[in-house]
CSV table of C-alpha atoms in Angstrom, one decimal:
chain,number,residue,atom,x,y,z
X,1,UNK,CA,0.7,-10.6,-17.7
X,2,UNK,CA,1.8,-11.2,-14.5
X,3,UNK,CA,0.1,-15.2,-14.3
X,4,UNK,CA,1.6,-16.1,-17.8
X,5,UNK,CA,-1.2,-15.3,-19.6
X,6,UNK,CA,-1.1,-12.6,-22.3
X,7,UNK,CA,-3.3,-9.9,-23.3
X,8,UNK,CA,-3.7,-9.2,-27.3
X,9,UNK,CA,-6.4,-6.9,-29.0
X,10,UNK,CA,-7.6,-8.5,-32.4
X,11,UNK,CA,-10.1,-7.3,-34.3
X,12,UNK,CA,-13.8,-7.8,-33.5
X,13,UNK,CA,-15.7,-10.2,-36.4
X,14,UNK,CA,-19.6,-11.2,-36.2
X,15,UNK,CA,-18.3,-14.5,-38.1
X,16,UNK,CA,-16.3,-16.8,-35.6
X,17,UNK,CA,-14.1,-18.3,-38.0
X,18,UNK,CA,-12.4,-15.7,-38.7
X,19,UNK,CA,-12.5,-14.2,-35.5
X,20,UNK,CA,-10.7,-16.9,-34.6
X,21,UNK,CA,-8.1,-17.0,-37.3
X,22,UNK,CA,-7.8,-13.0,-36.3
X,23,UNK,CA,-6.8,-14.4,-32.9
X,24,UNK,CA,-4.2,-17.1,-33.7
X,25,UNK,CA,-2.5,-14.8,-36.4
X,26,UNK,CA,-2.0,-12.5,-33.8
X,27,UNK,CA,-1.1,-14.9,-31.1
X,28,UNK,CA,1.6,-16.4,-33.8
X,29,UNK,CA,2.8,-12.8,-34.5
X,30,UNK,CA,3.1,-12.0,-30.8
X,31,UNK,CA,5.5,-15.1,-30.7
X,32,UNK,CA,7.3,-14.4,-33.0
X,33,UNK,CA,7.9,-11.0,-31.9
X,34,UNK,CA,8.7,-11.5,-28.4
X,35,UNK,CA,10.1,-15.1,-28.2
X,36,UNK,CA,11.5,-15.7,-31.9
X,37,UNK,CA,13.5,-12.0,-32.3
X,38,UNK,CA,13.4,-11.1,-28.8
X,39,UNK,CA,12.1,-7.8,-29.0
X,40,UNK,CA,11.1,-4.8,-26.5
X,41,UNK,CA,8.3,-2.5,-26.2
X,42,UNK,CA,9.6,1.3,-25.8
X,43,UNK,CA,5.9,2.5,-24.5
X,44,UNK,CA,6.5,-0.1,-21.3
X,45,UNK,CA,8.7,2.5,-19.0
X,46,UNK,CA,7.7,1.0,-15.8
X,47,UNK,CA,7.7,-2.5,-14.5
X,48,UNK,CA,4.4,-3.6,-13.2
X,49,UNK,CA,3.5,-3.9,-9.2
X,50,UNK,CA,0.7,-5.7,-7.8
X,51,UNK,CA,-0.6,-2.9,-5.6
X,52,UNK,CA,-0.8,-3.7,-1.6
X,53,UNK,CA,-1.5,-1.5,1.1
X,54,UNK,CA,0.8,-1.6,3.9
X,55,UNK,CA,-0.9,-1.5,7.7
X,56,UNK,CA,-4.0,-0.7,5.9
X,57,UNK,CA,-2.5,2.2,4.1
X,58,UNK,CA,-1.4,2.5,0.2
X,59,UNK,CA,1.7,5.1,-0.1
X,60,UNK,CA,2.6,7.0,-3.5
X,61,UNK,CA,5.9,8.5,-4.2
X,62,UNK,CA,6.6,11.0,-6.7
X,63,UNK,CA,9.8,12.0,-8.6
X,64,UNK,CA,11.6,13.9,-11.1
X,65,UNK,CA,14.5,14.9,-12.9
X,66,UNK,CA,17.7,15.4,-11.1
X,67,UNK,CA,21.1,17.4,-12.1
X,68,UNK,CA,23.3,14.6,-12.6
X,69,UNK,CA,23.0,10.8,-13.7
X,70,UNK,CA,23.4,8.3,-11.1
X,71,UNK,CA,26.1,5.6,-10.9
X,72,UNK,CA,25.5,1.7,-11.0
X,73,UNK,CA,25.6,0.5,-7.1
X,74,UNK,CA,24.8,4.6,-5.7
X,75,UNK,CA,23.1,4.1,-3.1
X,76,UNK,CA,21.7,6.3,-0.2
X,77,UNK,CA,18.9,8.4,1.9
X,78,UNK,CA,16.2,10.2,-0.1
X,79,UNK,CA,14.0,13.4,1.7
X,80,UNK,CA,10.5,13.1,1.5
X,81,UNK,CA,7.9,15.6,1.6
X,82,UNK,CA,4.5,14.7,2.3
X,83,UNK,CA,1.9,16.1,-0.1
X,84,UNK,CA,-1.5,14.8,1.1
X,85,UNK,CA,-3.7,12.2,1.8
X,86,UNK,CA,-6.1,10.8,-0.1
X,87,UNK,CA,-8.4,7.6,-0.4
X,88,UNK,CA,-7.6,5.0,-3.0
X,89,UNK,CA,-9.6,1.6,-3.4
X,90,UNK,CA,-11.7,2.8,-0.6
X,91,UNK,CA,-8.6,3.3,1.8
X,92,UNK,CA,-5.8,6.1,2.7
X,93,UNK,CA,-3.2,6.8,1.1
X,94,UNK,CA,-0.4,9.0,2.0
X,95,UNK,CA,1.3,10.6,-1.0
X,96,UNK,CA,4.7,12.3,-1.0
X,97,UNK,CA,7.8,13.8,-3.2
X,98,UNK,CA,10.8,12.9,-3.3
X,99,UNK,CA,12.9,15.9,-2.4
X,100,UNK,CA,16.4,15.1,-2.7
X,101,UNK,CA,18.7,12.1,-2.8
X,102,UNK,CA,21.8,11.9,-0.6
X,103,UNK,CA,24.2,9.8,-2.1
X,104,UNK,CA,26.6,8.1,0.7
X,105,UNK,CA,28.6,6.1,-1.9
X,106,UNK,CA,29.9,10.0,-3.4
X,107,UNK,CA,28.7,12.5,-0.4
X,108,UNK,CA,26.9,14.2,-2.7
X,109,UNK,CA,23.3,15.3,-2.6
X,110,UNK,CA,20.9,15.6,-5.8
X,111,UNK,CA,17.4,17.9,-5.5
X,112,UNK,CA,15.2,17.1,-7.8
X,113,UNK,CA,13.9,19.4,-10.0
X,114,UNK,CA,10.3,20.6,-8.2
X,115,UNK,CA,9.1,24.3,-8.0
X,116,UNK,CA,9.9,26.1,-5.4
X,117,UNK,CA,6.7,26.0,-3.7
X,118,UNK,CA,7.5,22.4,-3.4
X,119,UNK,CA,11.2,22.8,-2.5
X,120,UNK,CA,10.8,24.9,0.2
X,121,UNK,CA,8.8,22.6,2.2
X,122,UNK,CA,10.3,21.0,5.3
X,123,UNK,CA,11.2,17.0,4.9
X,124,UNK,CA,10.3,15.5,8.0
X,125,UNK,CA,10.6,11.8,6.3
X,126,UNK,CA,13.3,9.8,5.2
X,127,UNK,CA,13.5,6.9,2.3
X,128,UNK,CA,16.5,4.9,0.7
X,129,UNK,CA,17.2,4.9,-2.8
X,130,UNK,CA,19.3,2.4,-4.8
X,131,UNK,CA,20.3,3.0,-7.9
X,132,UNK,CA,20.5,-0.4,-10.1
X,133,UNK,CA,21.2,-0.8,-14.0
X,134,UNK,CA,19.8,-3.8,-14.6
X,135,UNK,CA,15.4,-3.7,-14.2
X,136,UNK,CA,14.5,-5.9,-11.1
X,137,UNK,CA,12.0,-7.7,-12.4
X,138,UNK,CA,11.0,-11.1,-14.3
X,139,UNK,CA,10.7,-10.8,-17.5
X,140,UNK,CA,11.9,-7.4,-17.4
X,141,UNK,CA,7.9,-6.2,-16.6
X,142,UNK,CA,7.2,-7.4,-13.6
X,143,UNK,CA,8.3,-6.6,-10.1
X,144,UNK,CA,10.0,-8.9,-7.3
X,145,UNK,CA,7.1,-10.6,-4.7
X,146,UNK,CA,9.9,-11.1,-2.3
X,147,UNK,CA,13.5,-10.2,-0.7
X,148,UNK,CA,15.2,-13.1,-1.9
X,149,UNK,CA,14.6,-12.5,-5.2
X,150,UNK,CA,15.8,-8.9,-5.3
X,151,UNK,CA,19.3,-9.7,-3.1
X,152,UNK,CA,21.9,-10.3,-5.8
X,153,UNK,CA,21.0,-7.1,-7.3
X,154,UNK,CA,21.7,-4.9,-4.3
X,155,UNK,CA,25.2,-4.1,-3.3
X,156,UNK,CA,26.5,-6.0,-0.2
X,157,UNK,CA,26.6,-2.0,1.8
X,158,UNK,CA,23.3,-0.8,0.9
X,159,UNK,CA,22.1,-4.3,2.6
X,160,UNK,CA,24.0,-3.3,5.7
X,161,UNK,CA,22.4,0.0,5.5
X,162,UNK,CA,19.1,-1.4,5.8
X,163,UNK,CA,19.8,-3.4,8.5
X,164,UNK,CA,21.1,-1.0,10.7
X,165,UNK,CA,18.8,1.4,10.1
X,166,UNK,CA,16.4,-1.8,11.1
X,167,UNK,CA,17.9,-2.8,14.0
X,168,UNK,CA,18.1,1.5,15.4
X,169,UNK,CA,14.4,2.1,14.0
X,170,UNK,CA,12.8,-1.2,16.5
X,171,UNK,CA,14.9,0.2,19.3
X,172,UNK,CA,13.3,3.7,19.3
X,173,UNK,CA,9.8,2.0,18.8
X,174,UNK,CA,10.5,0.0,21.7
X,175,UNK,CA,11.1,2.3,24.1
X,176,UNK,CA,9.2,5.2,22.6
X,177,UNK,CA,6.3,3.5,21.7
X,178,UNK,CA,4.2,3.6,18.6
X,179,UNK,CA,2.8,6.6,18.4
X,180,UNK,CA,6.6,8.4,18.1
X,181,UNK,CA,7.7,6.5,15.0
X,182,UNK,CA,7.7,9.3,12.8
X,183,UNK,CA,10.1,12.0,15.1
């Protein structure tokens, strides 16, 4: 888990003996597994995120299968569409598809593979994508809690990307106040 501690399912026993000897043969065998030979679970496909929401609203974003494979480093804008809102842990939240990526490393752009219905929807949102080969994450499970800790995987143009796109996105809100943020 995310706090060191580790979750393992043993079998339940009324006598508490061997309850307990259930427990530390599996805690030795979970060791031994994933300290002494190193090994990886093929059912873990996502690394795990403590769940925030951000100015009091949670976002989802939804994706799917594109033509082509990526390159290590790609990087570039992705079209959203939004689907709906919703309430989740008794707050909104605003879910959307990714529509396409648009690769500025190789000027190419990649739709993903939604139905037309979906397709055919205007994007009136924007995202960047990075495309990395190694998992950001410790331990390879669980996600980054901060910038610092994610920097030396992102390429040195995406970063300058994001500034940019910082530095033009608080001018606009500036002078065109708050409520024009997503034109």
């Amino acid at each position: 888990m995310g706090d060191g501690s580790i979750c393992i399912h043993t079998l339940h026993s009324p006598n508490l003996k061997q309850k307990l000897n259930a427990d530390f043969e599996s805690l030795k065998n979970w060791v031994v597994k994933y300290y002494v030979n190193k090994e990886n679970d093929t059912h873990y496909e996502h690394i795990i995120i403590n769940e925030k929401p951000f100015n009091d609203t949670y976002y989802s974003y939804q994706f799917t299968d594109v033509e082509n494979s990526f390159t290590k480093g790609e990087f570039g804008k992705i079209e959203l569409i939004h689907l709906n809102n919703g309430i989740y842990k008794e707050k909104l939240i605003s879910n959307y598809l990714i529509k396409s990526f648009l690769s500025y490393n190789y000027r190419t752009k990649r739709d993903c593979k939604w139905s037309d219905y979906y397709m055919k929807k205007e994007s009136k949102s924007i995202g960047f994508f990075v495309f990395l080969k190694e998992v950001p994450a410790l331990h390879n499970r669980f996600a980054f809690t901060n910038w610092l800790q994610l920097e030396s995987y992102l390429p040195d143009d995406f970063l300058k990307l994001l500034n940019e796109f910082q530095k033009n996105f608080n001018g606009k809100t500036k002078s065109k106040g708050l409520a024009d943020q997503n034109s």
